[in-house]
């Protein structure tokens, strides 16, 4: 009988963000795949977890994914963790999940820590509809993607390095306008957690005077809905018989 693949979120800062279920699954797993075994060893030691640990990261996942799949098919329960947060969200995991799903292996993803949801909820911006962009391309394709997002009406979430934050905010002003509202969340769930809210121009001015450090999430307001776009949607509903 085949085993299962468990996707297990780990704390992004505060170790207390670990769930009871996540601890149990890691204790019961036959194999734990970790992005960085040194980083994960600290977490596992804290929770007295002594399962077998194996490295699984973006540099070796293409070479190891089939071997892991075969181990699960032979009956092993495998848990995948990343350095912090939910595997697959700007972290390794997608390839293994897709391979197991195509093979018919049961994949269970546990709910848990991630940086993007606390960032948007704390931003004060609309969070009923949003798009997650992760890390923008650093060079090739970056300007093209920003141009494509100029007319995005949903709230947008980006991950960014503190070393590129000021430049990114400058590019946002160029593509989205200086008065577009935003929130920069820094070090979520850690001791020095910080949220700076305001227009892009105001937040940029702050970080030009205060060097950003740590993990960064930018939440940017979508393009304000125009009267024309509201009218177009109303007409579409009318043509569809008034249904949403």
Coordinates of C-alpha atoms in Angstrom, one line a residue:
X1 CA 0.0 0.0 0.0
X2 CA 1.4 3.4 -1.0
X3 CA 2.2 6.0 1.6
X4 CA 1.3 9.7 1.5
X5 CA 3.0 13.0 0.9
X6 CA 2.5 15.6 3.6
X7 CA 3.2 19.3 2.9
X8 CA 3.9 20.8 6.3
X9 CA 4.2 24.6 6.9
X10 CA 6.8 25.7 9.5
X11 CA 7.0 28.9 11.4
X12 CA 8.2 32.1 9.6
X13 CA 9.4 33.6 12.8
X14 CA 7.8 32.7 16.1
X15 CA 8.3 29.0 16.9
X16 CA 4.9 28.9 18.6
X17 CA 3.3 29.2 15.1
X18 CA 3.8 25.5 14.7
X19 CA 0.5 23.6 14.9
X20 CA -0.1 20.5 17.0
X21 CA -1.0 18.5 13.8
X22 CA 2.3 19.6 12.1
X23 CA 4.3 18.3 15.0
X24 CA 2.5 15.0 15.0
X25 CA 2.9 14.5 11.3
X26 CA 6.6 15.2 11.4
X27 CA 7.0 12.8 14.4
X28 CA 5.1 10.0 12.5
X29 CA 6.7 10.5 9.1
X30 CA 9.1 7.9 7.8
X31 CA 11.1 10.6 6.0
X32 CA 11.3 14.4 6.3
X33 CA 12.5 16.4 3.3
X34 CA 14.0 19.8 4.2
X35 CA 15.1 22.7 2.2
X36 CA 18.1 23.2 4.5
X37 CA 18.7 20.4 7.0
X38 CA 20.8 22.7 9.3
X39 CA 17.9 25.2 9.6
X40 CA 15.3 22.5 10.0
X41 CA 17.3 20.6 12.6
X42 CA 16.8 23.6 15.0
X43 CA 13.0 23.4 14.6
X44 CA 12.9 19.6 14.9
X45 CA 15.1 19.6 18.0
X46 CA 12.9 22.2 19.6
X47 CA 9.9 19.9 19.2
X48 CA 11.8 16.7 20.1
X49 CA 11.3 15.3 16.5
X50 CA 13.9 12.8 15.6
X51 CA 12.7 11.5 12.2
X52 CA 15.1 10.8 9.3
X53 CA 16.0 14.1 7.6
X54 CA 17.0 14.4 3.9
X55 CA 17.9 17.5 1.9
X56 CA 15.4 18.5 -0.8
X57 CA 15.9 21.9 -2.4
X58 CA 15.7 23.7 -5.8
X59 CA 19.2 22.6 -6.8
X60 CA 18.6 18.8 -6.4
X61 CA 14.8 18.3 -6.6
X62 CA 14.9 17.3 -10.3
X63 CA 17.4 14.6 -9.5
X64 CA 15.6 13.3 -6.4
X65 CA 11.9 13.6 -7.1
X66 CA 11.5 10.2 -8.8
X67 CA 13.4 8.4 -6.0
X68 CA 11.1 10.0 -3.4
X69 CA 8.1 9.1 -5.4
X70 CA 9.2 5.4 -5.5
X71 CA 9.7 5.5 -1.7
X72 CA 6.2 6.7 -1.2
X73 CA 4.8 4.1 -3.6
X74 CA 6.6 1.4 -1.5
X75 CA 4.7 2.6 1.6
X76 CA 6.7 5.4 3.2
X77 CA 5.0 8.5 4.5
X78 CA 7.0 11.5 3.5
X79 CA 6.8 15.0 4.9
X80 CA 8.1 18.1 3.1
X81 CA 9.1 21.2 4.9
X82 CA 10.9 24.4 3.8
X83 CA 13.1 26.8 5.8
X84 CA 10.0 28.8 6.8
X85 CA 6.4 29.0 5.7
X86 CA 4.4 26.7 3.4
X87 CA 6.4 24.6 0.8
X88 CA 5.6 25.5 -2.8
X89 CA 4.9 29.2 -2.0
X90 CA 8.1 30.7 -3.4
X91 CA 9.9 27.6 -2.0
X92 CA 10.6 24.1 -3.4
X93 CA 7.7 21.8 -3.5
X94 CA 5.7 22.2 -6.7
X95 CA 7.6 19.6 -8.7
X96 CA 7.3 16.9 -6.0
X97 CA 3.6 17.6 -5.5
X98 CA 2.9 17.5 -9.2
X99 CA 4.8 14.3 -9.6
X100 CA 2.9 12.6 -6.8
X101 CA -0.4 13.9 -7.9
X102 CA 0.2 12.5 -11.4
X103 CA 1.1 9.2 -9.9
X104 CA -2.1 9.0 -7.9
X105 CA -0.3 9.4 -4.6
X106 CA -2.4 11.1 -1.9
X107 CA -1.1 14.6 -1.1
X108 CA -2.2 16.2 2.2
X109 CA -1.3 19.9 2.7
X110 CA -1.6 21.1 6.2
X111 CA -2.8 24.7 6.8
X112 CA -0.3 26.9 8.6
X113 CA 2.2 29.7 8.5
X114 CA 2.8 31.8 5.4
X115 CA 3.8 35.5 5.1
X116 CA 1.4 36.7 2.4
X117 CA -1.9 36.3 4.3
X118 CA -0.9 38.1 7.5
X119 CA 0.6 40.9 5.3
X120 CA -2.6 41.6 3.3
X121 CA -4.9 41.3 6.3
X122 CA -2.8 43.7 8.3
X123 CA -2.4 46.1 5.3
X124 CA -5.8 47.7 5.6
X125 CA -6.2 47.2 1.8
X126 CA -9.0 45.2 0.2
X127 CA -8.4 41.5 0.8
X128 CA -11.7 40.0 -0.6
X129 CA -9.9 39.7 -4.0
X130 CA -6.1 39.7 -4.5
X131 CA -3.4 38.2 -6.6
X132 CA -0.1 36.8 -5.3
X133 CA 2.9 37.7 -7.5
X134 CA 5.7 36.3 -5.3
X135 CA 9.1 37.6 -6.4
X136 CA 9.1 39.6 -9.5
X137 CA 11.8 38.7 -12.1
X138 CA 15.0 40.4 -11.1
X139 CA 16.0 41.4 -14.6
X140 CA 14.6 39.8 -17.8
X141 CA 10.8 40.2 -17.9
X142 CA 10.5 42.5 -14.9
X143 CA 9.4 45.6 -16.7
X144 CA 7.0 43.6 -18.9
X145 CA 5.4 42.1 -15.8
X146 CA 5.0 45.4 -14.2
X147 CA 3.4 46.8 -17.3
X148 CA 1.0 43.9 -17.4
X149 CA 0.0 44.7 -13.8
X150 CA -0.7 48.4 -14.4
X151 CA -4.4 47.6 -15.0
X152 CA -4.8 45.0 -12.2
X153 CA -7.7 46.0 -10.1
X154 CA -7.1 43.4 -7.3
X155 CA -4.8 44.0 -4.4
X156 CA -1.3 42.7 -5.3
X157 CA 1.1 40.9 -3.0
X158 CA 4.8 40.7 -3.7
X159 CA 7.8 39.2 -1.9
X160 CA 11.0 41.3 -2.1
X161 CA 14.6 41.4 -0.8
X162 CA 15.3 44.4 1.5
X163 CA 18.2 45.2 -0.8
X164 CA 15.8 45.8 -3.7
X165 CA 12.9 47.3 -1.8
X166 CA 13.6 51.0 -2.6
X167 CA 14.2 50.3 -6.3
X168 CA 11.0 48.2 -6.4
X169 CA 8.9 51.0 -4.8
X170 CA 10.3 53.4 -7.3
X171 CA 9.3 51.1 -10.1
X172 CA 5.8 50.7 -8.6
X173 CA 5.4 54.5 -8.7
X174 CA 6.5 54.6 -12.3
X175 CA 3.9 51.9 -13.3
X176 CA 1.1 52.3 -10.7
X177 CA 1.4 56.1 -9.7
X178 CA 2.7 57.7 -6.6
X179 CA -0.7 58.0 -4.9
X180 CA -1.5 54.3 -5.0
X181 CA -1.7 53.0 -1.4
X182 CA 0.5 50.2 -0.2
X183 CA 1.8 48.5 2.9
X184 CA 5.3 47.1 3.5
X185 CA 5.3 44.3 6.1
X186 CA 8.7 43.4 7.5
X187 CA 9.8 40.5 9.7
X188 CA 6.2 39.1 10.1
X189 CA 5.9 37.0 13.3
X190 CA 9.3 38.0 14.5
X191 CA 10.4 40.3 17.4
X192 CA 10.9 43.3 15.1
X193 CA 7.7 43.0 13.0
X194 CA 6.9 46.2 11.3
X195 CA 4.2 47.5 9.0
X196 CA 4.5 50.8 7.1
X197 CA 1.4 52.0 5.4
X198 CA 0.6 54.9 3.1
X199 CA 0.9 55.9 -0.5
X200 CA 3.8 54.5 -2.5
X201 CA 5.4 57.9 -2.4
X202 CA 5.2 58.1 1.4
X203 CA 6.4 54.6 2.0
X204 CA 9.3 55.1 -0.4
X205 CA 10.3 58.2 1.4
X206 CA 10.4 56.3 4.7
X207 CA 12.6 53.6 3.4
X208 CA 15.0 56.0 1.8
X209 CA 15.6 57.3 5.3
X210 CA 15.4 54.0 7.2
X211 CA 17.4 51.1 5.8
X212 CA 15.1 48.0 5.4
X213 CA 16.1 44.7 6.9
X214 CA 14.7 41.2 7.1
X215 CA 12.0 39.5 5.2
X216 CA 9.8 41.8 3.2
X217 CA 6.2 41.6 1.8
X218 CA 4.8 44.4 -0.2
X219 CA 1.0 44.8 -0.5
X220 CA -0.1 47.2 -3.2
X221 CA -3.5 48.6 -4.0
X222 CA -5.0 47.6 -7.3
X223 CA -6.0 50.1 -9.9
X224 CA -9.0 52.1 -8.7
X225 CA -12.2 50.9 -10.4
X226 CA -13.4 53.5 -12.9
X227 CA -17.0 54.5 -13.6
X228 CA -16.7 52.9 -17.0
X229 CA -15.5 49.6 -15.7
X230 CA -18.4 49.5 -13.2
X231 CA -20.8 50.3 -16.0
X232 CA -19.4 47.5 -18.2
X233 CA -19.8 45.0 -15.4
X234 CA -23.4 46.1 -14.8
X235 CA -24.2 45.7 -18.5
X236 CA -22.6 42.3 -18.5
X237 CA -24.8 41.2 -15.6
X238 CA -27.9 42.6 -17.4
X239 CA -27.0 40.7 -20.6
X240 CA -26.6 37.5 -18.5
X241 CA -30.0 37.9 -17.0
X242 CA -28.9 39.7 -13.9
X243 CA -26.9 36.9 -12.5
X244 CA -23.5 37.5 -10.8

